[in-house]
Each structure stands twice: as structure tokens, then as C-alpha cells.
């Protein structure tokens, strides 16, 4: 089954404790992306990756890191989480970004930073 | 700068009514893509449509239709004969370089 998986689905942590949210897709997609969803703000792009070893900042990259060492995986790293990073996070993948773009989204990771 | 505005925060209709969700975008790029996504109460995000900036042809898919007008920078979404299952949050999005989403419109269809 074609899918994007995220782990964990729910996470409660404390300020400053490094965490990683994993994202994996099994569709051999070139493009992957991370978003955060906050009430009244819609989805905002954090980082995206056009291919392996190619990543770029989205609209709200501060406080986040990503890496793309393999095509299928695109982890999101919060080196020192703060309460304003409490949010619902979505990973997405697509064959490309543009003419054939159909983003498949993961189920979401709900993060609470105390 | 890129921006997507969905001015309607919430819309409530009765089943079988037609409803239009508005989307206005801003970009300086000549090549861009517009999208609509649906987020039902279960929380997943579902792709509905993609339009590129060179294709202003309107599209119909069953009860769904989309009206793209570059002259007014709008990409509106109409649901004809709405059903309870259409209740969801709908997001309009723009890609010129990175991806920008609107704040979403929550549609409630009452039986």
C-alpha cells in the first residue's frame, strides 16, 4: 500500500529535550516536505527536499532541522524544542513539485512541548 | 511574496445546497500551481485538484468544480448538492517556489 508514515503519532516532551520525528514514504517520490498546522493559520511549510541531499527552507524553518540521506526518509529534528513548537506536524511526499505534484500526507504527529 | 487568502473561516449549509469556497492568491511568479486539499474530521489531508498557471480551463469532477481566474487571482471551489460527507476543512494552496496554504475554510453540511 502506497503510504507516508510518521512516528511517533503523539509526543509530549519538555523544553530543550532534543527530539526527532521520522517520516518515510514507499512511493519512490523525489519530493518530500514538512508542515506544521496551527489553528487559524492553516499549514505552514517548514522544510522541503527536492531529492537526496537537497533540502531547502520553507516559510517557518526556525528551530527545525532536516536531513535527506535516503530517498524514502525525511526526519524532522527539533534540537531544543520550545512551547511555541507545540503543533500538529505533517510530512508529505510527491513525485515532483509542480506539474505532477500530488502530495500524499502522513497521518500527522501531535507534539506538545511543556 | 506569496500569499493565499481564504476569507471564509466557516460556512454552514443544509444538505443539497450549493456552496462556493473562495480562494485568492498573490504571487509575482508567472509559473505557479494551485491546489485544493480536504481535511475531514478524521484529520488526514486529501488532495483534490492541481491547476497550473497556464491552464485557466475550469474543471468539473462529479459534484465538485473549480473556477480559476488569473484576472482576479482567484481559484474558487464549488460543491454542488452538498452532502454531509462534504463536511471538512478545505485548504487552498499555492506553489511558486515553496508551498503556501490558506488558513482553511471549515464547511459544515447539516442534514
PDB file of C-alpha atoms in Angstrom, chain A residues 6 15 18 20 24 34 52 54 57 61 63 80 82-83 99 103 106:
ATOM      1  CA  UNK A   6       5.218   9.232  10.607  1.00  0.00           C
ATOM      2  CA  UNK A  15      11.573  22.359  26.701  1.00  0.00           C
ATOM      3  CA  UNK A  18      16.030  17.075  21.546  1.00  0.00           C
ATOM      4  CA  UNK A  20      13.208  13.541  16.091  1.00  0.00           C
ATOM      5  CA  UNK A  24       9.103   7.543   5.483  1.00  0.00           C
ATOM      6  CA  UNK A  34       7.291  19.027   6.441  1.00  0.00           C
ATOM      7  CA  UNK A  52      18.517  13.185  -1.724  1.00  0.00           C
ATOM      8  CA  UNK A  54      18.904  18.586  -1.364  1.00  0.00           C
ATOM      9  CA  UNK A  57      13.805  26.240   3.939  1.00  0.00           C
ATOM     10  CA  UNK A  61      12.211  26.891   9.364  1.00  0.00           C
ATOM     11  CA  UNK A  63      14.065  25.888  15.334  1.00  0.00           C
ATOM     12  CA  UNK A  80      15.912  22.358  21.514  1.00  0.00           C
ATOM     13  CA  UNK A  82      10.199  25.253  22.885  1.00  0.00           C
ATOM     14  CA  UNK A  83       6.493  25.595  23.783  1.00  0.00           C
ATOM     15  CA  UNK A  99       3.475  19.702 -12.962  1.00  0.00           C
ATOM     16  CA  UNK A 103       1.189  15.438  -2.293  1.00  0.00           C
ATOM     17  CA  UNK A 106       1.271  11.285   6.530  1.00  0.00           C
TER      18      UNK A 106
END
